[in-house]
Tab-separated table of C-alpha atoms and ligand atoms in Angstrom:
chain	number	residue	atom	x	y	z
F	1	MET	CA	90.463	65.180	122.232
F	2	LYS	CA	92.132	68.382	123.306
F	3	GLU	CA	92.012	67.217	127.031
F	4	THR	CA	93.398	63.814	126.577
F	5	ALA	CA	96.113	65.161	124.443
F	6	MET	CA	97.103	67.699	126.982
F	7	LYS	CA	97.278	64.810	129.641
F	8	ASN	CA	99.213	62.411	127.689
F	9	PHE	CA	101.313	64.344	125.166
F	10	TYR	CA	104.471	62.333	124.877
F	11	ILE	CA	107.589	64.380	124.320
F	12	PRO	CA	111.032	62.653	124.176
F	13	ALA	CA	113.550	63.543	126.785
F	14	PRO	CA	115.998	65.567	124.669
F	15	VAL	CA	112.913	67.748	123.232
F	16	LEU	CA	111.784	68.327	126.772
F	17	PHE	CA	115.270	69.396	127.658
F	18	ALA	CA	115.391	71.916	124.929
F	19	LEU	CA	111.853	73.350	126.038
F	20	ASP	CA	112.981	73.434	129.626
F	21	ARG	CA	116.203	75.151	128.931
F	22	LEU	CA	114.532	77.881	126.854
F	23	HIS	CA	111.913	78.372	129.425
F	24	ALA	CA	114.456	78.635	132.217
F	25	ALA	CA	116.279	81.321	130.189
F	26	GLY	CA	113.074	83.349	130.103
F	27	TYR	CA	112.074	82.501	126.566
F	28	HIS	CA	108.834	80.894	125.294
F	29	ALA	CA	109.153	77.604	123.499
F	30	TYR	CA	106.657	75.017	121.938
F	31	VAL	CA	106.909	71.935	119.918
F	32	VAL	CA	105.108	72.767	116.648
F	33	GLY	CA	103.851	71.560	113.356
F	34	GLY	CA	104.101	67.943	112.059
F	35	CYS	CA	104.971	66.457	115.556
F	36	VAL	CA	101.895	68.046	117.241
F	37	ARG	CA	99.666	66.927	114.328
F	38	ASP	CA	101.048	63.450	114.287
F	39	PHE	CA	100.818	62.981	117.969
F	40	LEU	CA	97.250	64.176	118.116
F	41	MET	CA	96.393	61.654	115.386
F	42	GLY	CA	98.126	58.772	117.225
F	43	ARG	CA	100.960	58.626	114.622
F	44	VAL	CA	104.496	58.455	115.483
F	45	PRO	CA	106.091	61.871	114.789
F	46	GLY	CA	109.069	61.758	112.327
F	47	ASP	CA	110.941	64.624	114.016
F	48	TYR	CA	110.233	67.205	116.506
F	49	ASP	CA	110.453	70.858	115.760
F	50	VAL	CA	110.700	73.638	118.400
F	51	THR	CA	109.478	77.186	117.853
F	52	THR	CA	110.755	79.798	120.338
F	53	SER	CA	110.759	83.560	121.031
F	54	ALA	CA	114.572	83.336	121.470
F	55	LYS	CA	116.461	84.988	118.624
F	56	PRO	CA	118.937	82.738	116.926
F	57	GLU	CA	122.042	84.104	118.919
F	58	GLN	CA	119.936	83.690	122.181
F	59	THR	CA	119.151	80.093	121.334
F	60	LEU	CA	122.928	79.518	120.599
F	61	ALA	CA	123.860	81.057	123.979
F	62	VAL	CA	121.326	78.864	125.819
F	63	PHE	CA	122.705	75.669	124.288
F	64	ALA	CA	126.327	76.932	124.474
F	65	ASP	CA	127.335	73.878	126.343
F	66	CYS	CA	125.420	71.393	123.876
F	67	ARG	CA	126.155	70.268	120.476
F	68	VAL	CA	124.335	72.426	118.018
F	69	VAL	CA	124.598	72.941	114.326
F	70	GLU	CA	123.912	76.478	112.827
F	71	THR	CA	121.622	75.043	110.311
F	72	GLY	CA	120.155	78.295	108.715
F	73	LEU	CA	120.937	81.098	111.154
F	74	GLN	CA	119.448	83.765	108.754
F	75	HIS	CA	116.244	81.898	108.783
F	76	GLY	CA	116.368	81.468	112.505
F	77	THR	CA	117.099	77.703	112.639
F	78	VAL	CA	119.562	76.167	115.052
F	79	THR	CA	119.745	72.409	115.301
F	80	LEU	CA	120.307	70.861	118.744
F	81	VAL	CA	121.949	67.383	118.382
F	82	ARG	CA	121.024	65.416	121.609
F	83	GLY	CA	120.189	61.827	122.675
F	84	GLY	CA	120.352	60.642	118.966
F	85	MET	CA	117.936	63.256	117.900
F	86	ASN	CA	118.198	66.335	115.562
F	87	ILE	CA	115.857	68.962	117.079
F	88	GLU	CA	115.392	71.934	114.939
F	89	ILE	CA	114.692	74.994	117.052
F	90	THR	CA	113.437	78.032	115.041
F	91	THR	CA	112.720	81.542	116.042
F	92	TYR	CA	109.271	82.871	115.704
F	93	ARG	CA	109.091	84.341	112.293
F	94	VAL	CA	106.975	85.860	109.724
F	95	ASP	CA	108.114	84.680	106.050
F	96	GLY	CA	108.597	86.811	103.029
F	97	VAL	CA	107.960	85.379	99.548
F	98	TYR	CA	109.883	82.270	98.448
F	99	LEU	CA	111.598	83.938	95.370
F	100	ASP	CA	114.149	81.158	94.921
F	101	GLY	CA	111.547	78.559	95.447
F	102	ARG	CA	113.391	77.075	98.429
F	103	HIS	CA	113.632	79.646	101.282
F	104	PRO	CA	111.652	82.656	101.792
F	105	GLU	CA	113.420	85.855	100.339
F	106	ASN	CA	113.428	87.523	103.708
F	107	VAL	CA	112.226	86.494	107.210
F	108	THR	CA	111.235	88.808	110.015
F	109	PHE	CA	111.577	87.578	113.607
F	110	THR	CA	108.749	88.244	115.948
F	111	ASP	CA	107.827	87.848	119.600
F	112	ASP	CA	104.524	86.499	118.818
F	113	LEU	CA	103.640	82.919	118.548
F	114	ALA	CA	100.418	83.761	116.833
F	115	GLU	CA	102.337	85.345	113.969
F	116	ASP	CA	104.568	82.403	113.583
F	117	LEU	CA	101.525	80.037	113.469
F	118	CYS	CA	100.000	82.260	110.745
F	119	ARG	CA	102.837	81.483	108.454
F	120	ARG	CA	102.288	77.754	108.442
F	121	ASP	CA	100.664	76.147	105.484
F	122	PHE	CA	97.759	74.070	106.816
F	123	THR	CA	95.540	74.433	109.896
F	124	VAL	CA	96.461	70.840	110.944
F	125	ASN	CA	100.234	71.854	110.613
F	126	ALA	CA	99.829	75.157	112.530
F	127	MET	CA	99.398	73.852	116.149
F	128	ALA	CA	101.836	74.203	118.927
F	129	TYR	CA	102.151	72.500	122.280
F	130	SER	CA	104.027	72.927	125.566
F	131	PRO	CA	103.289	71.014	128.721
F	132	ASP	CA	102.488	74.184	130.482
F	133	SER	CA	100.070	75.613	127.899
F	134	GLY	CA	98.681	72.551	126.316
F	135	VAL	CA	97.705	72.669	122.654
F	136	ILE	CA	97.590	75.906	121.132
F	137	ASP	CA	95.116	75.939	118.165
F	138	TYR	CA	94.428	79.413	116.693
F	139	HIS	CA	93.282	78.046	113.351
F	140	GLU	CA	90.871	75.153	114.120
F	141	GLY	CA	93.384	72.623	113.342
F	142	LEU	CA	91.771	70.121	115.816
F	143	ARG	CA	88.335	70.532	114.180
F	144	ASP	CA	89.799	69.902	110.639
F	145	MET	CA	91.703	66.920	111.966
F	146	GLU	CA	88.274	65.636	113.328
F	147	ASN	CA	86.708	66.196	109.735
F	148	ARG	CA	89.914	64.936	108.092
F	149	VAL	CA	90.328	67.957	105.839
F	150	ILE	CA	93.283	69.967	104.660
F	151	SER	CA	92.659	73.570	104.930
F	152	CYS	CA	94.978	76.381	104.401
F	153	VAL	CA	95.767	78.874	107.129
F	154	GLY	CA	94.011	81.973	105.783
F	155	SER	CA	93.225	82.397	102.042
F	156	ALA	CA	94.192	79.237	99.935
F	157	GLU	CA	94.827	81.457	96.859
F	158	LYS	CA	97.074	83.793	98.902
F	159	ARG	CA	98.945	80.901	100.488
F	160	PHE	CA	99.616	79.143	97.350
F	161	SER	CA	100.565	82.220	95.555
F	162	GLU	CA	103.211	82.912	98.246
F	163	ASP	CA	104.594	79.526	97.817
F	164	GLY	CA	103.583	77.128	94.935
F	165	LEU	CA	104.937	74.172	96.714
F	166	ARG	CA	102.029	74.358	99.027
F	167	ILE	CA	99.806	73.004	96.160
F	168	LEU	CA	101.590	69.760	96.188
F	169	ARG	CA	101.947	69.748	99.881
F	170	ALA	CA	98.070	69.908	100.229
F	171	LEU	CA	97.841	66.793	98.058
F	172	ARG	CA	100.822	65.163	99.741
F	173	PHE	CA	99.242	65.606	103.275
F	174	SER	CA	95.809	64.464	101.917
F	175	ALA	CA	97.544	61.287	100.603
F	176	VAL	CA	99.616	60.573	103.773
F	177	LEU	CA	96.955	61.418	106.310
F	178	ASP	CA	94.059	60.133	104.286
F	179	PHE	CA	92.503	63.464	104.411
F	180	THR	CA	90.672	65.580	101.577
F	181	PRO	CA	91.449	69.271	100.558
F	182	ASP	CA	88.548	71.368	101.569
F	183	GLY	CA	86.428	73.185	98.792
F	184	GLU	CA	88.666	76.480	98.808
F	185	CYS	CA	91.909	74.411	99.119
F	186	ALA	CA	90.826	72.184	96.233
F	187	ALA	CA	89.794	75.083	94.102
F	188	GLY	CA	93.137	77.031	94.863
F	189	VAL	CA	95.103	73.742	93.753
F	190	ARG	CA	93.380	73.664	90.400
F	191	LYS	CA	93.461	77.525	89.726
F	192	LEU	CA	97.184	78.032	90.742
F	193	ALA	CA	98.661	74.909	89.676
F	194	PRO	CA	100.890	76.598	87.113
F	195	LEU	CA	102.777	77.981	89.910
F	196	LEU	CA	104.221	74.568	90.435
F	197	ASP	CA	106.313	75.144	87.275
F	198	LYS	CA	108.490	77.649	89.171
F	199	ILE	CA	109.214	75.362	92.061
F	200	SER	CA	112.552	73.693	92.466
F	201	ARG	CA	112.483	70.177	91.419
F	202	GLU	CA	114.130	68.829	94.530
F	203	ARG	CA	111.274	70.132	96.615
F	204	ILE	CA	108.731	68.594	94.153
F	205	TYR	CA	110.575	65.338	94.343
F	206	VAL	CA	110.398	65.200	98.093
F	207	GLU	CA	106.650	65.847	98.330
F	208	LEU	CA	105.800	63.624	95.292
F	209	THR	CA	107.710	60.677	96.786
F	210	LYS	CA	105.688	61.159	100.160
F	211	LEU	CA	102.475	61.542	98.193
F	212	LEU	CA	102.972	58.298	96.295
F	213	GLY	CA	103.890	56.459	99.540
F	214	GLY	CA	100.783	57.770	101.291
F	215	PRO	CA	97.782	55.308	102.124
F	216	ALA	CA	95.447	57.459	100.220
F	217	ALA	CA	97.833	58.040	97.199
F	218	PRO	CA	95.261	56.164	94.835
F	219	ARG	CA	92.526	58.498	95.694
F	220	ILE	CA	94.594	61.596	95.202
F	221	LEU	CA	95.974	60.037	91.941
F	222	ARG	CA	92.390	59.758	90.657
F	223	GLY	CA	91.214	63.060	91.800
F	224	TYR	CA	94.149	65.206	90.753
F	225	PRO	CA	95.723	63.483	87.742
F	226	ASP	CA	96.313	66.935	86.119
F	227	ILE	CA	98.561	68.241	88.878
F	228	ILE	CA	100.662	64.997	88.570
F	229	ALA	CA	100.905	65.389	84.784
F	230	ARG	CA	101.743	69.286	85.320
F	231	ILE	CA	104.797	68.505	87.238
F	232	LEU	CA	105.923	65.814	84.951
F	233	PRO	CA	105.520	67.226	81.591
F	234	GLY	CA	105.366	64.407	78.987
F	235	LEU	CA	103.287	62.167	81.362
F	236	SER	CA	99.677	61.884	80.405
F	237	GLU	CA	96.671	62.372	82.865
F	238	ILE	CA	95.661	58.825	81.888
F	239	SER	CA	98.922	57.364	83.269
F	240	ALA	CA	98.583	59.282	86.451
F	241	GLU	CA	95.070	57.869	86.891
F	242	LYS	CA	96.133	54.373	86.034
F	243	THR	CA	98.953	54.563	88.614
F	244	ALA	CA	96.192	54.694	91.294
F	245	GLU	CA	95.073	51.117	90.330
F	246	ARG	CA	98.610	49.828	89.997
F	247	ILE	CA	99.465	51.022	93.491
F	248	GLU	CA	96.298	49.399	94.881
F	249	ARG	CA	97.274	46.029	93.219
F	250	LEU	CA	100.812	46.297	94.551
F	251	ARG	CA	99.462	47.067	98.091
F	252	THR	CA	96.815	44.328	98.070
F	253	PHE	CA	99.304	41.663	97.009
F	254	VAL	CA	102.136	42.809	99.482
F	255	LYS	CA	99.564	42.774	102.159
F	256	ALA	CA	97.819	39.476	101.318
F	257	HIS	CA	101.188	37.671	101.159
F	258	GLY	CA	103.007	39.439	104.053
F	259	ILE	CA	105.787	40.577	101.682
F	260	ALA	CA	108.464	42.806	103.155
F	261	LEU	CA	108.876	45.875	101.100
F	262	PRO	CA	111.434	48.341	102.486
F	263	LYS	CA	110.484	52.057	101.773
F	264	LYS	CA	113.337	52.552	99.099
F	265	ASP	CA	111.966	49.619	97.230
F	266	ALA	CA	108.403	50.792	97.433
F	267	ASP	CA	109.416	54.342	96.203
F	268	ALA	CA	111.389	52.905	93.326
F	269	LEU	CA	108.239	50.784	92.508
F	270	HIS	CA	105.940	53.694	92.685
F	271	TYR	CA	107.967	55.699	90.304
F	272	ALA	CA	108.321	52.778	87.952
F	273	LEU	CA	104.555	52.345	87.929
F	274	LEU	CA	103.983	55.963	87.456
F	275	PHE	CA	106.207	55.880	84.256
F	276	ALA	CA	105.113	52.413	83.091
F	277	ASP	CA	103.616	53.817	79.945
F	278	THR	CA	106.545	55.876	78.997
F	279	ASP	CA	109.377	54.598	77.030
F	280	ALA	CA	112.806	54.205	78.615
F	281	LYS	CA	114.101	57.577	77.319
F	282	LEU	CA	111.053	59.610	78.760
F	283	CYS	CA	111.141	57.609	81.952
F	284	ARG	CA	114.803	58.577	82.344
F	285	ARG	CA	114.235	62.239	81.510
F	286	LEU	CA	111.202	62.505	83.781
F	287	MET	CA	112.996	60.783	86.655
F	288	GLN	CA	116.152	62.889	86.119
F	289	SER	CA	114.126	66.031	86.005
F	290	LEU	CA	113.164	65.498	89.746
F	291	LYS	CA	116.930	65.356	90.589
F	292	PRO	CA	116.834	62.022	92.580
F	293	SER	CA	120.105	60.589	93.838
F	294	ARG	CA	121.932	58.274	91.454
F	295	GLU	CA	120.843	55.322	93.542
F	296	GLU	CA	117.157	56.309	93.570
F	297	LEU	CA	117.205	56.932	89.684
F	298	ASN	CA	118.971	53.635	88.956
F	299	ALA	CA	116.601	51.760	91.264
F	300	ALA	CA	113.387	52.957	89.471
F	301	GLU	CA	114.896	52.589	85.981
F	302	THR	CA	116.133	49.094	86.393
F	303	VAL	CA	112.809	47.953	87.744
F	304	GLN	CA	111.165	49.473	84.683
F	305	LYS	CA	113.557	48.252	82.214
F	306	PHE	CA	113.660	44.661	83.361
F	307	GLY	CA	109.964	44.712	84.198
F	308	ASN	CA	109.002	45.960	80.690
F	309	SER	CA	111.144	43.568	78.937
F	310	PRO	CA	109.054	40.816	77.450
F	311	ASP	CA	111.804	38.242	78.287
F	312	ALA	CA	111.464	38.702	81.998
F	313	PHE	CA	110.305	35.407	83.779
F	314	THR	CA	109.927	33.688	80.251
F	315	GLU	CA	113.440	31.969	80.277
F	316	GLU	CA	113.409	28.232	80.790
F	317	PRO	CA	113.796	26.759	83.515
F	318	PHE	CA	112.145	29.254	85.795
F	319	VAL	CA	114.921	29.100	88.293
F	320	TYR	CA	117.353	30.282	85.484
F	321	ALA	CA	115.055	33.234	84.652
F	322	VAL	CA	114.998	34.254	88.422
F	323	LYS	CA	118.880	33.707	88.763
F	324	LEU	CA	119.308	36.160	85.692
F	325	LEU	CA	117.239	38.880	87.542
F	326	MET	CA	119.165	38.442	90.795
F	327	LYS	CA	122.396	38.754	88.574
F	328	ALA	CA	121.042	41.912	86.951
F	329	GLY	CA	119.804	43.689	90.109
F	330	GLY	CA	120.585	42.048	93.286
F	331	ASP	CA	118.904	39.374	95.460
F	332	ASP	CA	115.757	41.406	95.924
F	333	PHE	CA	115.365	42.258	92.174
F	334	PRO	CA	113.105	39.385	91.234
F	335	LYS	CA	110.694	40.390	93.848
F	336	LYS	CA	110.619	44.032	92.690
F	337	THR	CA	110.493	43.000	89.093
F	338	ALA	CA	107.610	40.516	90.017
F	339	LEU	CA	105.563	42.987	92.005
F	340	TYR	CA	105.921	45.564	89.179
F	341	ARG	CA	104.555	43.170	86.679
F	342	TYR	CA	101.789	42.067	88.956
F	343	ALA	CA	100.846	45.573	89.706
F	344	LEU	CA	100.605	46.225	85.752
F	345	GLY	CA	98.547	43.244	85.505
F	346	THR	CA	101.120	41.588	83.173
F	347	LEU	CA	102.227	38.635	85.584
F	348	ALA	CA	100.085	36.032	87.231
F	349	GLU	CA	99.834	35.976	90.934
F	350	GLU	CA	101.314	32.460	91.242
F	351	THR	CA	104.213	33.317	89.073
F	352	ALA	CA	104.861	36.446	91.097
F	353	LEU	CA	104.793	34.352	94.165
F	354	ALA	CA	106.927	31.635	92.763
F	355	ALA	CA	109.419	34.263	91.703
F	356	ILE	CA	109.706	35.742	95.040
F	357	GLY	CA	109.993	32.389	96.799
F	358	THR	CA	112.490	31.066	94.585
F	359	ALA	CA	114.671	34.146	94.909
F	360	ASP	CA	114.504	34.094	98.768
F	361	ASP	CA	115.508	30.301	98.560
F	362	LEU	CA	118.454	30.837	96.265
F	363	ALA	CA	119.661	33.828	98.439
F	364	SER	CA	119.388	32.071	101.614
F	365	ARG	CA	121.352	29.178	100.346
F	366	GLY	CA	124.013	31.371	98.841
F	367	VAL	CA	123.715	30.004	95.373
F	368	CYS	CA	126.085	31.489	92.960
F	369	VAL	CA	124.208	34.119	90.798
F	370	ARG	CA	126.892	36.714	89.936
F	371	LEU	CA	130.394	36.931	88.925
F	372	ALA	CA	131.705	37.846	92.498
F	373	GLN	CA	130.333	34.593	93.880
F	374	MET	CA	132.167	32.295	91.361
F	375	ASN	CA	134.968	30.165	92.587
F	376	ILE	CA	137.235	31.348	89.883
F	377	GLY	CA	138.394	35.009	88.927
F	378	GLY	CA	140.125	36.867	86.142
F	379	SER	CA	143.573	36.154	87.588
F	380	ASP	CA	142.867	32.486	86.888
F	381	LEU	CA	142.184	32.973	83.337
F	382	MET	CA	145.284	35.114	82.412
F	383	PRO	CA	147.827	32.350	82.440
F	384	MET	CA	145.499	30.484	80.034
F	385	GLY	CA	146.039	33.312	77.527
F	386	PHE	CA	142.922	35.295	78.088
F	387	ALA	CA	143.492	39.088	78.047
F	388	GLY	CA	141.577	42.318	77.995
F	389	PRO	CA	137.702	42.133	77.417
F	390	LYS	CA	138.021	38.353	76.731
F	391	ILE	CA	138.572	37.758	80.431
F	392	GLY	CA	135.119	39.209	81.349
F	393	ALA	CA	133.531	37.515	78.290
F	394	ALA	CA	134.918	34.101	79.407
F	395	LEU	CA	133.771	34.605	83.017
F	396	ASN	CA	130.359	35.523	81.880
F	397	THR	CA	130.115	32.332	79.557
F	398	LEU	CA	130.962	30.289	82.569
F	399	LEU	CA	128.731	32.051	84.884
F	400	ASP	CA	125.898	31.500	82.536
F	401	ARG	CA	126.666	27.754	82.552
F	402	VAL	CA	126.596	27.762	86.300
F	403	LEU	CA	123.218	29.621	86.383
F	404	ARG	CA	121.942	26.947	83.801
F	405	GLU	CA	123.353	24.293	86.337
F	406	GLU	CA	125.374	22.834	83.407
F	407	LEU	CA	128.511	23.436	85.548
F	408	GLU	CA	128.896	23.175	89.369
F	409	ASN	CA	130.403	26.438	90.973
F	410	ASP	CA	133.470	24.331	91.852
F	411	ARG	CA	137.126	25.644	91.259
F	412	GLU	CA	138.438	22.576	89.419
F	413	VAL	CA	135.323	22.192	87.414
F	414	LEU	CA	135.509	25.891	86.391
F	415	LEU	CA	139.236	25.858	85.612
F	416	CYS	CA	138.719	22.807	83.466
F	417	ALA	CA	135.781	24.517	81.465
F	418	ALA	CA	137.918	27.768	81.199
F	419	LYS	CA	140.838	25.630	79.561
F	420	ASP	CA	138.248	24.139	77.144
F	421	LEU	CA	137.319	27.696	76.128
F	422	ALA	CA	140.839	28.953	75.849
F	423	GLU	CA	141.516	25.963	73.403
F	424	ARG	CA	138.629	26.845	71.208
T	1	LIG	P1	106.689	65.374	107.922
T	1	LIG	O1	106.060	64.482	108.983
T	1	LIG	O2	106.344	64.866	106.702
T	1	LIG	O3	107.906	65.890	108.072
T	1	LIG	P2	105.697	68.088	108.583
T	1	LIG	O4	104.353	68.630	108.959
T	1	LIG	O5	106.688	68.147	109.804
T	1	LIG	O6	105.519	66.655	108.006
T	1	LIG	P3	107.752	69.616	107.157
T	1	LIG	O7	107.855	69.801	105.722
T	1	LIG	O8	108.902	68.885	108.029
T	1	LIG	O9	106.361	68.886	107.382
T	1	LIG	O10	107.541	71.031	107.809
T	1	LIG	C1	107.401	71.252	109.164
T	1	LIG	C2	106.394	72.354	109.470
T	1	LIG	O11	106.897	73.574	108.947
T	1	LIG	C3	104.923	72.215	109.014
T	1	LIG	O12	104.252	71.445	109.738
T	1	LIG	C4	104.473	73.420	108.606
T	1	LIG	O13	104.008	74.001	109.889
T	1	LIG	C5	105.727	74.205	108.349
T	1	LIG	N1	105.945	74.205	106.835
T	1	LIG	C6	106.733	73.524	106.130
T	1	LIG	N2	106.905	73.823	104.909
T	1	LIG	C7	106.070	74.977	104.741
T	1	LIG	C8	105.579	75.718	103.619
T	1	LIG	N3	106.233	75.418	102.423
T	1	LIG	N4	104.702	76.696	103.750
T	1	LIG	C9	104.338	76.929	105.107
T	1	LIG	N5	104.569	76.231	106.218
T	1	LIG	C10	105.401	75.196	105.908
T	2	LIG	MG1	108.926	67.380	109.538
C-alpha cells in the first residue's frame, strides 16, 4: 500500500506549488491529515492542508506575491488562495489545552514534524506526505487503515481529556470511513463522554452532521446511543437507536429508486429523523442548541412539522395534497416529506413514489402552486376595494381554488373570481 501510494499520490498543482515554494526557500513542507488519509483510502480529499517548518511570518514572506489570508496567525495558519483552492498552511506546532473549546489556549511552534504529528487526534489523521519523502507514518496509521480502526495518537484518555470534541470525532470518523473505534478508544469515549458537555455547540454540530451523513452512521447510532443522547439533552437513547433504522430505510429507498438527494436535504432529513419522536418544541430547542444557520434550522423543522402532521398526503385529490406541500416548502418539499414519512414507516412505498413523481411533474410543467406564480397580484385587488390583510386572504382563497383546479390560473378568470369575492 505504501509503495503504490508513494508512486501515484496525486497532488493538485496549486498544492504542489505551495510545497515547492516552501522547499525552495529552505523549509520542510508536507501535505498532512485528512487529505493523506483520504488519498490512501481512494477517497477524494475535501481539502489539502500543508504543514511546514516555516514560521507564519516566514510563510507570509515566501508567498508575498500570492493571495494569502492571515487566517489564524497566532495558531500558525496562513491560507493560500490559488487556482480556486484554499490551502491552509500551518507551522509545525504543539498544542496547549483547548480552554475555550475551540482553539488551544496556547500553541508552541516547533521545528520537528514528529511533534506536529503527535498533536493530531487519530493515527489515520496523523500521516504526512511529500513527493520527496513519501508517506511519513510514525503512528501506524497505515496499519490502522488496513484494519479499519480509529485509534488515538497516544493514550485515548489523555487525548480526550485535552479536547473533549475528539470523543465525537472518533465516532464521526468511524461513521464516515466505516471504521470501528479500537478498544482503548471506545473505552475512552464512554468514560470521558461528560467532557462533551463543555464543548462549543458549533463544533458539536459540525461533527454530528458529518456523523449522521456517514455510510456507517446506523452502526454508530446503535453502538453509541448514549453519546448521542448526551450531546442532545432531552433526546432519549431509544430515539438515537431508532434513528439507525430510519436512516437505513431512507438510504435503501433513495438508492433503489435513484432519487437525487442533495447534501443539505439529506442533512435536514437526518436531523428531522433524529428528532422524530420529540414534540415540535423540543425539536426546536435541540436544533437551536446546535447553533445551525437559520436556513438549516428551518429545513429540518419544516420537514418534521409537515411530516408529522396527520394531514400530509391525506387531502383529496392526491395532486392537491402534493401541491399544498409544494406551496408550503418549495418544489422539493413533497419529496423530503415523503422520504421522512417513508423512513419512519408511516407512508407506503407507492405513495412516497407517487408524491415524488407528481411533484417532479408539476414543477417541470411550471404548474402554479404558490402566490408568486399566480397571474394576478395584490395591486389588481386594491381597485376592487380590498385593503390590508384582506388582500392576502383573498389571494390565498383564489390560490386554493387554483390548486383544486376549480379555477384556471388565467388573469381574466382570476379577476372575475376576485370581483365575486369583493361583492360578497
Ligand atoms: P475532513 O475530510 O472531514 O475535513 P479532516 O481529517 O481533514 O477530515 P479536519 O477537522 O479538517 O479533519 O482536521 C484536519 C486535521 O487536523 C485532522 O486530520 C487532524 O490531523 C487535525 N485535527 C483536527 N481537529 C483536531 C483535534 N480536535 N484534535 C487533534 N487533531 C485535530
Ligand atoms: Mg479537513
